[in-house]
PDB file of C-alpha atoms and ligand atoms in Angstrom:
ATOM      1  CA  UNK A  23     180.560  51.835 188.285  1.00 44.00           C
ATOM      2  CA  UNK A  24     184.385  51.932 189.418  1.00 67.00           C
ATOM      3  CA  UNK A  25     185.593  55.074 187.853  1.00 93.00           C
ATOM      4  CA  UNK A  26     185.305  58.932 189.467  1.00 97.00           C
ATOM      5  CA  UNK A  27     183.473  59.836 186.491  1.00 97.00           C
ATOM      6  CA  UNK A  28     180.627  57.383 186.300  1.00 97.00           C
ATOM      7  CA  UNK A  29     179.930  57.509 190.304  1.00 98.00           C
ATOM      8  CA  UNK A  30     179.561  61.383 189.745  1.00 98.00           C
ATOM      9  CA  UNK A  31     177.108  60.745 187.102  1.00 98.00           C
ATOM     10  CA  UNK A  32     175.082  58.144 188.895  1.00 98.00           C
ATOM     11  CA  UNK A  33     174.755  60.004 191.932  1.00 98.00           C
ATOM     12  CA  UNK A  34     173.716  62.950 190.485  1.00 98.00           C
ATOM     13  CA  UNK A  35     170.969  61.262 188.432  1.00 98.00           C
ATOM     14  CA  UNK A  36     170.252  60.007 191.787  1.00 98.00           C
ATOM     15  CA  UNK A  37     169.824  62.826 193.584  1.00 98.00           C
ATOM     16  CA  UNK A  38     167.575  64.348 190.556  1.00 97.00           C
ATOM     17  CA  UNK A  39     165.201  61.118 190.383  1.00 97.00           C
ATOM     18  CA  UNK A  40     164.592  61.611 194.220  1.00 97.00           C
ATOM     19  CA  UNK A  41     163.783  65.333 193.582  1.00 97.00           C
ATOM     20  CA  UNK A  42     161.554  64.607 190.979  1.00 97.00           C
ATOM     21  CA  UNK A  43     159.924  61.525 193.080  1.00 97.00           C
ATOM     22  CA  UNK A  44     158.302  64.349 195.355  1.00 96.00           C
ATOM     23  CA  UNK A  45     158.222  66.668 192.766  1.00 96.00           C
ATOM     24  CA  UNK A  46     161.013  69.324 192.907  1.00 94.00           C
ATOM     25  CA  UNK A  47     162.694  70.851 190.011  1.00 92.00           C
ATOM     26  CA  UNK A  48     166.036  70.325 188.903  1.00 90.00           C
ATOM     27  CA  UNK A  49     168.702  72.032 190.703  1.00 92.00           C
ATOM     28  CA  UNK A  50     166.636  72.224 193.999  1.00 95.00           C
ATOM     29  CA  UNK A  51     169.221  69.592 195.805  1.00 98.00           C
ATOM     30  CA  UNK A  52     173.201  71.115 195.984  1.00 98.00           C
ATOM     31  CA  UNK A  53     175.959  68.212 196.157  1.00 98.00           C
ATOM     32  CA  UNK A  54     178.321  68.448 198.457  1.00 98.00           C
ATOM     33  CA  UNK A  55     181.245  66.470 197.873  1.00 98.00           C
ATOM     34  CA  UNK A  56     183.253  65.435 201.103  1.00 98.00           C
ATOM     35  CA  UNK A  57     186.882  65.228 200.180  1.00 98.00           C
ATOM     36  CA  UNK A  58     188.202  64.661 204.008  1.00 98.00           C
ATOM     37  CA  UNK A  59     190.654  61.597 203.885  1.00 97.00           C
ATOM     38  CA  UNK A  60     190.409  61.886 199.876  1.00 98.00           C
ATOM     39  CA  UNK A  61     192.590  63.011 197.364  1.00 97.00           C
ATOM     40  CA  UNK A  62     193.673  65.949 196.056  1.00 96.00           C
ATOM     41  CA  UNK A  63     194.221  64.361 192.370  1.00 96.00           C
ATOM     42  CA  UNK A  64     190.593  62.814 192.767  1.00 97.00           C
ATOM     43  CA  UNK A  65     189.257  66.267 194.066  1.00 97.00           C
ATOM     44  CA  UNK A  66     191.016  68.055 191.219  1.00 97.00           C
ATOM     45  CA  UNK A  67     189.123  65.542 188.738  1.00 96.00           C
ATOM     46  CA  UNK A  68     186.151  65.937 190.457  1.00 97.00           C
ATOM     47  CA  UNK A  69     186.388  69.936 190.363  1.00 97.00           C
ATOM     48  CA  UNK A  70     187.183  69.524 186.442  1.00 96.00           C
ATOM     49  CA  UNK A  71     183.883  67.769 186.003  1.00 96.00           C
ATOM     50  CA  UNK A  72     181.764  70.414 187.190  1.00 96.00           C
ATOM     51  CA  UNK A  73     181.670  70.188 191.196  1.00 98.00           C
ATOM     52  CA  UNK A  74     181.795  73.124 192.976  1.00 97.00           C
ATOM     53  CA  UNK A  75     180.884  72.053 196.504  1.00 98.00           C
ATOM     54  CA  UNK A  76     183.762  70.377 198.636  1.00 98.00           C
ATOM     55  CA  UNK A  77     183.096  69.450 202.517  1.00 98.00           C
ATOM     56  CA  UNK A  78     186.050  68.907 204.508  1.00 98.00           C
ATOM     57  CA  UNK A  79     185.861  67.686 208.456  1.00 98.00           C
ATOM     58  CA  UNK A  80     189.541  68.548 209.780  1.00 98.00           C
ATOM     59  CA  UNK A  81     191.172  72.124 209.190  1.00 98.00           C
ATOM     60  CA  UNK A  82     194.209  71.398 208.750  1.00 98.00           C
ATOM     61  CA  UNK A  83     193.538  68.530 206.334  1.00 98.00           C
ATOM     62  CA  UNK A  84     191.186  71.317 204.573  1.00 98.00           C
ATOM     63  CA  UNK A  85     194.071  74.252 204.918  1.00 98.00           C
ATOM     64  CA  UNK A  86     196.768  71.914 203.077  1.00 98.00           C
ATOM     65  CA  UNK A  87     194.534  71.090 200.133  1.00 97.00           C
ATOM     66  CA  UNK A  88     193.404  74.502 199.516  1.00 98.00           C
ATOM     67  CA  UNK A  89     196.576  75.946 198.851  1.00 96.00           C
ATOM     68  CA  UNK A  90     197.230  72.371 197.457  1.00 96.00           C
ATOM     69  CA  UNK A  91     194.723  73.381 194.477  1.00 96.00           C
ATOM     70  CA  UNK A  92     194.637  76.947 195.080  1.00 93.00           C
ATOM     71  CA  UNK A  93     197.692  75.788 191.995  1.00 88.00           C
ATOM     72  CA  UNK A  94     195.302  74.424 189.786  1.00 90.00           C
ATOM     73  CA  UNK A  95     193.177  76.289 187.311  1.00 90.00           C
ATOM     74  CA  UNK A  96     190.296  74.223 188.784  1.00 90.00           C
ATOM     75  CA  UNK A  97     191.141  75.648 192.395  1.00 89.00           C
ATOM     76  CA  UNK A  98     189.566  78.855 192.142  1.00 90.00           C
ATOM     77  CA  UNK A  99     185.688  77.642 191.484  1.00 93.00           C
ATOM     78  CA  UNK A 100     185.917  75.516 194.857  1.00 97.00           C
ATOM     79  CA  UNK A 101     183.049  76.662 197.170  1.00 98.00           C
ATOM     80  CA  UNK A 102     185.194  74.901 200.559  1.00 98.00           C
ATOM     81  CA  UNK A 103     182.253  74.165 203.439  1.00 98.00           C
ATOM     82  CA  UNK A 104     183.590  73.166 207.278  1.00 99.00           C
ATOM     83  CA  UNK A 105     181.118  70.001 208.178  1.00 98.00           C
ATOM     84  CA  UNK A 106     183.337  68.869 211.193  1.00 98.00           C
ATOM     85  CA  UNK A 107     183.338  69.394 215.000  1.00 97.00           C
ATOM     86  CA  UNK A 108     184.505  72.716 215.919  1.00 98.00           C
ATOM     87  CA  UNK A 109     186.993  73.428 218.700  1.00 97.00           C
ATOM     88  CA  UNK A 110     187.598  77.136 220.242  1.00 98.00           C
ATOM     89  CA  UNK A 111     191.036  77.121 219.060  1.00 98.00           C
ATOM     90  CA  UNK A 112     190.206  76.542 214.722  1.00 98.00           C
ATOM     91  CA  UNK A 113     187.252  79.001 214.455  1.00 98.00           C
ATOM     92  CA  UNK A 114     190.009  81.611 213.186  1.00 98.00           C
ATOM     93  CA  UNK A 115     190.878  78.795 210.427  1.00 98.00           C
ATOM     94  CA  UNK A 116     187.545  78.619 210.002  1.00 98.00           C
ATOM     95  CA  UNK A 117     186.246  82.295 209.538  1.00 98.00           C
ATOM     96  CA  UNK A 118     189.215  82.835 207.031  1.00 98.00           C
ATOM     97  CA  UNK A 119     188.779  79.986 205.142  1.00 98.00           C
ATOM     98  CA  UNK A 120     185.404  78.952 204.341  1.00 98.00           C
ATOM     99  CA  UNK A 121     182.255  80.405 202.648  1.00 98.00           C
ATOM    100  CA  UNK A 122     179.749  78.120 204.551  1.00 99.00           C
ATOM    101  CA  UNK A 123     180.163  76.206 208.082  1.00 98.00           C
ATOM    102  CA  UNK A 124     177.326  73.290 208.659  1.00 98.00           C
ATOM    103  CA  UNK A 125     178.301  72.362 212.418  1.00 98.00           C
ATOM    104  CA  UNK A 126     177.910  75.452 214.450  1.00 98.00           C
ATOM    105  CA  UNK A 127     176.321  74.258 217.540  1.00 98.00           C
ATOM    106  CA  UNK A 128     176.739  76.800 220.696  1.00 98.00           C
ATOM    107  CA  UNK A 129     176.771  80.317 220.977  1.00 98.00           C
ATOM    108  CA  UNK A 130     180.476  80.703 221.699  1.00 98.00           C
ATOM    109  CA  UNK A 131     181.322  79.180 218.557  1.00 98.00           C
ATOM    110  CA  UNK A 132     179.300  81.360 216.591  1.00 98.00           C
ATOM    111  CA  UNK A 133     180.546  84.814 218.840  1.00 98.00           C
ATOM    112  CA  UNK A 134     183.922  83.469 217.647  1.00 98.00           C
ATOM    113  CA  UNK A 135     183.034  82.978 213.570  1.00 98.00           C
ATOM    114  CA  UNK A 136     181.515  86.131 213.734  1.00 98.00           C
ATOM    115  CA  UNK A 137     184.460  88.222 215.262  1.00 98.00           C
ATOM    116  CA  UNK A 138     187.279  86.427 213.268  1.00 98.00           C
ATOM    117  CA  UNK A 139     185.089  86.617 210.031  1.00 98.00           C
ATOM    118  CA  UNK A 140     187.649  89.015 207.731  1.00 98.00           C
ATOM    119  CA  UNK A 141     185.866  92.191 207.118  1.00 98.00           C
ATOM    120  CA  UNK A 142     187.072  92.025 203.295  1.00 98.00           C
ATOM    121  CA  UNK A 143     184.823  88.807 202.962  1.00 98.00           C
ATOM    122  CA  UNK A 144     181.022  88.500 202.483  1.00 98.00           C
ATOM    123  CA  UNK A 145     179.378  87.326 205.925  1.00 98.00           C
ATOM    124  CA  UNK A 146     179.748  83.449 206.221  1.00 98.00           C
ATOM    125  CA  UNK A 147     176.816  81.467 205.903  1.00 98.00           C
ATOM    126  CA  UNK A 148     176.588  79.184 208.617  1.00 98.00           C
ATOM    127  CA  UNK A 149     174.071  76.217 209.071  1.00 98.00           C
ATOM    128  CA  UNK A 150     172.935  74.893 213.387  1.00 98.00           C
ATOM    129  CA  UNK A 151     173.978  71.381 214.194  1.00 98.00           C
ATOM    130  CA  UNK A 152     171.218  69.913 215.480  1.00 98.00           C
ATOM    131  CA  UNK A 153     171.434  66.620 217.539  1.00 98.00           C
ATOM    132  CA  UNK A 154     168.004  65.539 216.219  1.00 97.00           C
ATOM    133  CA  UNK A 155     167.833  62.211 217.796  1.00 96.00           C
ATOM    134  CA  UNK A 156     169.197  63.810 221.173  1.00 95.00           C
ATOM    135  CA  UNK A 157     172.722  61.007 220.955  1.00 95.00           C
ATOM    136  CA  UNK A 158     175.192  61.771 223.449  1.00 94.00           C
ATOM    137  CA  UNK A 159     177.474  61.375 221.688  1.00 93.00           C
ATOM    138  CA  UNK A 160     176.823  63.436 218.614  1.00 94.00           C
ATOM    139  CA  UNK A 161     177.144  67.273 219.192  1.00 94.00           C
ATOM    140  CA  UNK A 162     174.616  69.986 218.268  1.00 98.00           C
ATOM    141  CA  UNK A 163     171.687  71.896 220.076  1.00 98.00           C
ATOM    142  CA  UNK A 164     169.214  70.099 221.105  1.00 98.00           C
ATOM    143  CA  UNK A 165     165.696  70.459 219.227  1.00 97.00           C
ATOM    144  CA  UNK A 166     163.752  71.779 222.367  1.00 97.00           C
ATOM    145  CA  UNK A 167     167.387  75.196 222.322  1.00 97.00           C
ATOM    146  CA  UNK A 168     167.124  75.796 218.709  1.00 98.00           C
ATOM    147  CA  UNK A 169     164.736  78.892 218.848  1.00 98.00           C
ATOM    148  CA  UNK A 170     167.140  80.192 221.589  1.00 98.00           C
ATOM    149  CA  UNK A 171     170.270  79.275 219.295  1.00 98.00           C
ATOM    150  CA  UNK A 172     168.422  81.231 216.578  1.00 98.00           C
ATOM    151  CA  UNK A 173     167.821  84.190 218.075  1.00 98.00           C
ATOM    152  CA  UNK A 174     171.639  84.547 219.346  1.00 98.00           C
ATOM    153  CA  UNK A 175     172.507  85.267 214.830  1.00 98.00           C
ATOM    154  CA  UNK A 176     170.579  88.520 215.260  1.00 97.00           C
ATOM    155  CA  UNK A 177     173.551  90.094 217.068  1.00 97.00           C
ATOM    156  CA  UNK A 178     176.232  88.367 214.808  1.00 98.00           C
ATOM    157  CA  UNK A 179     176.241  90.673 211.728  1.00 98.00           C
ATOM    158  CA  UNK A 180     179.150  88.524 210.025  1.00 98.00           C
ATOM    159  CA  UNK A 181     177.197  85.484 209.808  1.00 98.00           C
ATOM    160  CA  UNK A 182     174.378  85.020 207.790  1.00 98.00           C
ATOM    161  CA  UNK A 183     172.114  82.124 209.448  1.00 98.00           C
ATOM    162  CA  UNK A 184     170.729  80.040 206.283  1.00 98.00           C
ATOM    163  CA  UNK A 185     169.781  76.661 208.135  1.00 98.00           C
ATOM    164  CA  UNK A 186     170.308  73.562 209.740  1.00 98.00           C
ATOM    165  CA  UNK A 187     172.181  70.509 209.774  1.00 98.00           C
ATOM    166  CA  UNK A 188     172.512  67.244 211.070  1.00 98.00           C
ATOM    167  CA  UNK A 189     172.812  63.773 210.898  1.00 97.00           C
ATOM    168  CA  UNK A 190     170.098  61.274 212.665  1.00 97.00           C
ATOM    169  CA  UNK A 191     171.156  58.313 214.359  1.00 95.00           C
ATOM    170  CA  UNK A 192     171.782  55.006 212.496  1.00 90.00           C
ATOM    171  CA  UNK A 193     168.277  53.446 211.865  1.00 85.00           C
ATOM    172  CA  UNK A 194     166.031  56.692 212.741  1.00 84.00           C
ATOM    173  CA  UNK A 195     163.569  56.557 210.077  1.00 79.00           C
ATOM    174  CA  UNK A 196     161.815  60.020 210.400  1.00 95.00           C
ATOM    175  CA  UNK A 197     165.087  61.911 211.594  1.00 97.00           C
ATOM    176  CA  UNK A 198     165.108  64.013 208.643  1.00 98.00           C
ATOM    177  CA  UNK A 199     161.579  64.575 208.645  1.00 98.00           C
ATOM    178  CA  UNK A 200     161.818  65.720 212.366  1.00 98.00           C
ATOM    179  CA  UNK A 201     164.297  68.048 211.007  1.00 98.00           C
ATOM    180  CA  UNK A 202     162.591  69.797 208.676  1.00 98.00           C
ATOM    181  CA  UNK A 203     159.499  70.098 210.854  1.00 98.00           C
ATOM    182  CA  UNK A 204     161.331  71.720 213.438  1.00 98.00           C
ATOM    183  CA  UNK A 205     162.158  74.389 210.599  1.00 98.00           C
ATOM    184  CA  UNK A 206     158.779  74.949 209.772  1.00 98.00           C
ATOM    185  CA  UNK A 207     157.997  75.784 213.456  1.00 98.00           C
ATOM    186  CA  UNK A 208     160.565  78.738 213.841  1.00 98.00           C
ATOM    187  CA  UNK A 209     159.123  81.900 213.477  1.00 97.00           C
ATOM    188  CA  UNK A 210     161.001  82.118 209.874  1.00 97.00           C
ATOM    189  CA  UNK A 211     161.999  78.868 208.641  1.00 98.00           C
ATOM    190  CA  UNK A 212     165.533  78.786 207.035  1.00 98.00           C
ATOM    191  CA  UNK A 213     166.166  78.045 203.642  1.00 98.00           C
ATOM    192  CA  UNK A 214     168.441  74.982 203.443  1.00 98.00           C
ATOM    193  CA  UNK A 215     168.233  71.522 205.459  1.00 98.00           C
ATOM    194  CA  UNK A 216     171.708  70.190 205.276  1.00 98.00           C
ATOM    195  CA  UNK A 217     170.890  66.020 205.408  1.00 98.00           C
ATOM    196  CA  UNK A 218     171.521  62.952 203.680  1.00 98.00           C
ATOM    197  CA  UNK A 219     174.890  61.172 203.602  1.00 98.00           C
ATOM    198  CA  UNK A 220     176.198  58.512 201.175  1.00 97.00           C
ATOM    199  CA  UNK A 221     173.588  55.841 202.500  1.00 96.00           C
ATOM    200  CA  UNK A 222     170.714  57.940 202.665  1.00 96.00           C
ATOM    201  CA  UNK A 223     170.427  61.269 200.675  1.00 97.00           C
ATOM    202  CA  UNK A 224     167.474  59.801 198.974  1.00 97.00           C
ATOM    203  CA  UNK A 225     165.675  60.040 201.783  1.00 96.00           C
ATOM    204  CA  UNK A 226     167.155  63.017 203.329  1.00 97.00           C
ATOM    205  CA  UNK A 227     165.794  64.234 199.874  1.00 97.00           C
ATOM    206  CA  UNK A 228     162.245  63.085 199.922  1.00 97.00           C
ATOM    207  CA  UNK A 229     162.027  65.021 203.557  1.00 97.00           C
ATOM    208  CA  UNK A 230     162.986  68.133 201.825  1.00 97.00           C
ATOM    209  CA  UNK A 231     166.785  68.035 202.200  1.00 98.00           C
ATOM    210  CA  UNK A 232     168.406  70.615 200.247  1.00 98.00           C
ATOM    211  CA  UNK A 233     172.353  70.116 200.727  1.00 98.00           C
ATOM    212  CA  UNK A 234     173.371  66.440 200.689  1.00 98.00           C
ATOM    213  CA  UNK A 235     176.864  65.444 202.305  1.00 98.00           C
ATOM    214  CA  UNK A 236     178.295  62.636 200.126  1.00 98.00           C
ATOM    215  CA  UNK A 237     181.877  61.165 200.279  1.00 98.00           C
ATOM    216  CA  UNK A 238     182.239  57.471 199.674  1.00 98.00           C
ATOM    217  CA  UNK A 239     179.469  56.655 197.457  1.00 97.00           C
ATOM    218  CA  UNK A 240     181.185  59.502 195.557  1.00 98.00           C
ATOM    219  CA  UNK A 241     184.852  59.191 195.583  1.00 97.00           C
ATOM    220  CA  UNK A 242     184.957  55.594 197.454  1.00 94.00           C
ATOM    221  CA  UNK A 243     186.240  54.405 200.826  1.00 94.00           C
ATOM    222  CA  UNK A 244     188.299  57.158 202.567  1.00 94.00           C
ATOM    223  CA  UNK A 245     191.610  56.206 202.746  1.00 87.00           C
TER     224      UNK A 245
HETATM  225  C1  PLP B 301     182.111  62.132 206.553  1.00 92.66           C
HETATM  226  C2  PLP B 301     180.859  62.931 206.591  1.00 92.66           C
HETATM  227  C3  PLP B 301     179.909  62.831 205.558  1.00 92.66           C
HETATM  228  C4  PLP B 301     180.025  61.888 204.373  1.00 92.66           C
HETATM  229  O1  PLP B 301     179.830  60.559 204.782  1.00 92.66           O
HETATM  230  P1  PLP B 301     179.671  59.394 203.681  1.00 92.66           P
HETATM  231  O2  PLP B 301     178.964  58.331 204.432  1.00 92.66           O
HETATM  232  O3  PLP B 301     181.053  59.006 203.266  1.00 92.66           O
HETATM  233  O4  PLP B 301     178.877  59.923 202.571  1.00 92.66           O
HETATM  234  C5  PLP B 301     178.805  63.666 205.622  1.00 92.66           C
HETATM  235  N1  PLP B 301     178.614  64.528 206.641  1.00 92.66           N
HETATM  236  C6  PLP B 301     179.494  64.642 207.656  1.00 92.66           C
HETATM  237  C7  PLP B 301     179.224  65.618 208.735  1.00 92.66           C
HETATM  238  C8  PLP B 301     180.641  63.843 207.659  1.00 92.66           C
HETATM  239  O5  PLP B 301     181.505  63.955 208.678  1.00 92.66           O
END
Protein backbone atom coordinates (compact mmCIF):
# COMPACT_ATOMS: atom_id res chain seq x y z
CA UNK A 1 0.00 0.00 0.00
CA UNK A 2 2.79 2.69 -0.94
CA UNK A 3 1.37 4.27 -3.98
CA UNK A 4 -1.34 7.47 -4.09
CA UNK A 5 -3.55 5.28 -5.94
CA UNK A 6 -3.93 2.22 -3.78
CA UNK A 7 -4.17 4.38 -0.34
CA UNK A 8 -7.15 6.22 -2.13
CA UNK A 9 -8.71 2.98 -2.82
CA UNK A 10 -8.23 1.45 0.57
CA UNK A 11 -9.48 4.26 2.40
CA UNK A 12 -12.38 4.66 0.58
CA UNK A 13 -13.38 0.99 0.92
CA UNK A 14 -12.74 1.89 4.40
CA UNK A 15 -14.83 4.49 4.91
CA UNK A 16 -17.76 2.44 2.97
CA UNK A 17 -17.28 -0.84 5.22
CA UNK A 18 -17.72 1.48 8.35
CA UNK A 19 -20.91 2.96 6.76
CA UNK A 20 -22.25 -0.20 6.04
CA UNK A 21 -21.13 -1.64 9.68
CA UNK A 22 -24.04 0.65 11.12
CA UNK A 23 -25.91 0.45 8.21
CA UNK A 24 -25.71 3.58 5.96
CA UNK A 25 -25.80 3.61 2.28
CA UNK A 26 -23.12 4.31 0.04
CA UNK A 27 -22.21 7.80 -0.46
CA UNK A 28 -23.54 8.87 3.04
CA UNK A 29 -19.71 9.67 4.28
CA UNK A 30 -17.87 12.73 1.96
CA UNK A 31 -13.87 12.46 1.94
CA UNK A 32 -12.12 15.20 2.55
CA UNK A 33 -8.71 15.12 1.49
CA UNK A 34 -6.26 17.46 3.51
CA UNK A 35 -3.58 18.62 1.16
CA UNK A 36 -1.90 21.26 3.78
CA UNK A 37 1.96 20.56 3.74
CA UNK A 38 1.23 18.18 0.57
CA UNK A 39 1.81 18.45 -2.88
CA UNK A 40 0.47 20.00 -5.58
CA UNK A 41 1.63 17.08 -8.12
CA UNK A 42 0.10 14.53 -5.50
CA UNK A 43 -3.12 16.75 -5.20
CA UNK A 44 -3.32 17.01 -8.98
CA UNK A 45 -3.18 13.01 -9.06
CA UNK A 46 -5.45 12.78 -6.46
CA UNK A 47 -8.03 15.29 -8.22
CA UNK A 48 -7.52 13.06 -11.53
CA UNK A 49 -8.74 10.05 -9.63
CA UNK A 50 -11.98 11.31 -8.74
CA UNK A 51 -11.54 13.56 -5.44
CA UNK A 52 -13.31 16.50 -5.25
CA UNK A 53 -12.92 17.52 -1.61
CA UNK A 54 -9.50 19.25 -0.62
CA UNK A 55 -9.01 20.70 3.12
CA UNK A 56 -6.33 23.07 3.52
CA UNK A 57 -5.28 24.63 7.21
CA UNK A 58 -3.10 27.82 6.18
CA UNK A 59 -4.42 30.48 3.54
CA UNK A 60 -1.77 31.31 2.05
CA UNK A 61 -0.50 27.75 1.59
CA UNK A 62 -4.27 27.19 0.21
CA UNK A 63 -4.17 30.66 -2.03
CA UNK A 64 -0.78 29.49 -3.83
CA UNK A 65 -2.08 26.06 -4.79
CA UNK A 66 -5.29 27.20 -6.08
CA UNK A 67 -4.05 29.29 -8.67
CA UNK A 68 -1.25 26.59 -8.67
CA UNK A 69 -4.02 24.13 -10.24
CA UNK A 70 -6.47 26.63 -11.13
CA UNK A 71 -3.74 25.60 -14.55
CA UNK A 72 -4.73 22.21 -14.63
CA UNK A 73 -7.76 20.77 -16.32
CA UNK A 74 -8.29 18.94 -12.99
CA UNK A 75 -8.34 22.43 -11.10
CA UNK A 76 -11.70 23.44 -11.82
CA UNK A 77 -13.73 20.33 -10.04
CA UNK A 78 -11.81 21.19 -6.64
CA UNK A 79 -14.46 21.84 -3.92
CA UNK A 80 -11.40 23.91 -1.56
CA UNK A 81 -12.77 23.71 2.39
CA UNK A 82 -10.78 26.11 5.19
CA UNK A 83 -10.32 23.47 8.31
CA UNK A 84 -7.67 25.73 10.09
CA UNK A 85 -7.70 28.36 12.89
CA UNK A 86 -9.05 31.54 11.76
CA UNK A 87 -7.50 34.93 12.51
CA UNK A 88 -9.47 38.44 11.98
CA UNK A 89 -7.09 39.46 9.44
CA UNK A 90 -7.67 36.05 6.63
CA UNK A 91 -11.51 35.89 6.84
CA UNK A 92 -11.42 38.12 3.51
CA UNK A 93 -9.11 35.16 2.04
CA UNK A 94 -11.43 33.11 3.33
CA UNK A 95 -14.93 34.41 2.13
CA UNK A 96 -13.38 34.73 -1.46
CA UNK A 97 -11.90 31.62 -1.62
CA UNK A 98 -13.70 28.79 -0.26
CA UNK A 99 -17.12 27.05 -0.69
CA UNK A 100 -17.19 25.54 2.89
CA UNK A 101 -15.27 26.72 6.24
CA UNK A 102 -15.27 23.84 9.17
CA UNK A 103 -13.60 26.05 12.05
CA UNK A 104 -15.82 28.98 12.62
CA UNK A 105 -15.88 29.32 16.28
CA UNK A 106 -17.04 33.00 17.58
CA UNK A 107 -19.41 35.33 16.40
CA UNK A 108 -16.94 37.89 15.08
CA UNK A 109 -15.56 35.48 12.80
CA UNK A 110 -18.68 34.60 11.34
CA UNK A 111 -19.96 38.71 11.17
CA UNK A 112 -16.70 38.87 9.17
CA UNK A 113 -17.36 35.65 6.56
CA UNK A 114 -20.61 36.91 6.16
CA UNK A 115 -19.78 40.61 5.16
CA UNK A 116 -16.69 39.73 2.97
CA UNK A 117 -18.69 36.77 1.37
CA UNK A 118 -18.69 38.14 -2.60
CA UNK A 119 -22.21 38.81 -3.49
CA UNK A 120 -21.56 37.00 -7.02
CA UNK A 121 -21.00 33.69 -4.96
CA UNK A 122 -23.58 31.28 -3.43
CA UNK A 123 -23.66 31.81 0.53
CA UNK A 124 -20.71 29.81 2.11
CA UNK A 125 -21.49 26.92 4.02
CA UNK A 126 -19.85 27.05 7.17
CA UNK A 127 -19.59 24.23 9.88
CA UNK A 128 -19.12 25.47 14.34
CA UNK A 129 -15.89 24.34 15.87
CA UNK A 130 -16.76 22.82 18.76
CA UNK A 131 -14.17 22.16 21.58
CA UNK A 132 -16.02 18.96 22.58
CA UNK A 133 -13.72 17.79 25.22
CA UNK A 134 -13.53 21.51 26.61
CA UNK A 135 -9.08 21.45 25.89
CA UNK A 136 -7.61 24.69 26.40
CA UNK A 137 -5.84 24.54 24.09
CA UNK A 138 -8.00 23.60 21.15
CA UNK A 139 -10.35 26.46 19.95
CA UNK A 140 -14.11 26.28 19.34
CA UNK A 141 -17.38 27.06 21.39
CA UNK A 142 -17.84 25.33 24.08
CA UNK A 143 -20.79 22.62 24.10
CA UNK A 144 -22.83 24.35 26.98
CA UNK A 145 -22.55 28.25 23.89
CA UNK A 146 -23.47 26.30 20.92
CA UNK A 147 -27.31 27.06 20.94
CA UNK A 148 -26.22 30.74 21.46
CA UNK A 149 -23.54 30.38 18.54
CA UNK A 150 -26.45 28.99 16.49
CA UNK A 151 -28.79 31.40 16.79
CA UNK A 152 -26.16 34.33 15.86
CA UNK A 153 -26.43 32.47 11.60
CA UNK A 154 -30.01 33.74 11.57
CA UNK A 155 -28.79 37.31 10.98
CA UNK A 156 -25.86 36.24 8.61
CA UNK A 157 -27.71 35.79 5.27
CA UNK A 158 -24.29 34.92 3.40
CA UNK A 159 -23.63 31.94 5.35
CA UNK A 160 -25.52 29.00 5.26
CA UNK A 161 -25.02 27.08 8.77
CA UNK A 162 -24.87 23.18 7.74
CA UNK A 163 -23.08 21.76 10.98
CA UNK A 164 -20.43 21.10 13.22
CA UNK A 165 -16.98 20.21 13.57
CA UNK A 166 -14.38 19.16 15.72
CA UNK A 167 -11.80 17.09 16.81
CA UNK A 168 -11.89 15.26 20.47
CA UNK A 169 -8.95 15.01 22.47
CA UNK A 170 -6.39 12.17 22.01
CA UNK A 171 -7.90 9.06 23.77
CA UNK A 172 -11.68 10.43 24.24
CA UNK A 173 -13.59 7.49 23.35
CA UNK A 174 -17.21 8.91 23.06
CA UNK A 175 -16.04 12.45 21.73
CA UNK A 176 -17.73 11.96 18.56
CA UNK A 177 -20.66 10.51 20.00
CA UNK A 178 -20.95 13.59 22.37
CA UNK A 179 -20.87 15.45 19.22
CA UNK A 180 -23.51 14.24 17.49
CA UNK A 181 -25.76 14.17 20.54
CA UNK A 182 -25.32 17.66 21.09
CA UNK A 183 -26.80 17.99 17.41
CA UNK A 184 -29.70 16.12 18.12
CA UNK A 185 -30.52 18.47 21.07
CA UNK A 186 -30.65 21.81 19.00
CA UNK A 187 -33.90 22.79 18.15
CA UNK A 188 -33.01 21.70 14.34
CA UNK A 189 -30.16 19.47 14.17
CA UNK A 190 -27.70 20.24 11.27
CA UNK A 191 -27.03 18.04 8.59
CA UNK A 192 -23.30 17.20 8.56
CA UNK A 193 -20.90 16.21 11.62
CA UNK A 194 -17.49 17.04 10.36
CA UNK A 195 -15.21 14.16 12.49
CA UNK A 196 -12.80 11.55 12.04
CA UNK A 197 -9.16 12.13 11.09
CA UNK A 198 -6.60 9.69 9.61
CA UNK A 199 -6.53 7.54 12.93
CA UNK A 200 -10.04 7.46 13.59
CA UNK A 201 -12.70 8.15 10.84
CA UNK A 202 -13.98 4.72 11.46
CA UNK A 203 -15.19 5.65 14.43
CA UNK A 204 -16.03 9.16 13.79
CA UNK A 205 -18.15 7.12 11.22
CA UNK A 206 -19.92 4.65 13.38
CA UNK A 207 -21.09 7.93 15.59
CA UNK A 208 -22.68 9.26 12.55
CA UNK A 209 -19.84 11.36 11.09
CA UNK A 210 -20.61 12.58 7.77
CA UNK A 211 -17.38 14.57 6.49
CA UNK A 212 -14.12 12.81 7.43
CA UNK A 213 -10.78 14.96 7.46
CA UNK A 214 -8.01 12.64 6.17
CA UNK A 215 -4.40 13.65 5.19
CA UNK A 216 -1.66 11.21 5.99
CA UNK A 217 -3.29 7.96 5.86
CA UNK A 218 -4.17 9.42 2.44
CA UNK A 219 -1.31 11.11 0.85
CA UNK A 220 1.40 10.09 3.70
CA UNK A 221 3.44 12.06 6.23
CA UNK A 222 3.19 15.85 5.55
CA UNK A 223 6.25 17.06 4.51
C1 LIG B 1 -4.34 18.17 9.65
C2 LIG B 1 -5.79 18.05 9.96
C3 LIG B 1 -6.50 16.88 9.63
C4 LIG B 1 -5.87 15.64 9.01
O1 LIG B 1 -5.06 14.98 9.94
P1 LIG B 1 -4.48 13.51 9.61
O2 LIG B 1 -4.19 12.96 10.95
O3 LIG B 1 -3.25 13.73 8.78
O4 LIG B 1 -5.51 12.76 8.90
C5 LIG B 1 -7.86 16.86 9.87
N1 LIG B 1 -8.50 17.91 10.42
C6 LIG B 1 -7.86 19.05 10.77
C7 LIG B 1 -8.63 20.16 11.36
C8 LIG B 1 -6.48 19.14 10.54
O5 LIG B 1 -5.84 20.27 10.90
Amino acid sequence: MNSLHERFSSIKNRIERASHAVGRPDGSVVLIAVSKRQTIEAMAQLASLGQRDFGESYLQEALDKQSALADQPVGASIVWHFIGPIQSNKTRGIAENFSWVHSVDRPKIAQRLNDQRPIELPPLNVLIEVNIDGEASKSGVLPEQLPGMVDIFQNLPRLKLMGLMAIPAPGSSDGFCRLAALNARLESPLPVLSMGMSDDFEAAIAAGSTHVRVGSALFGPRQ
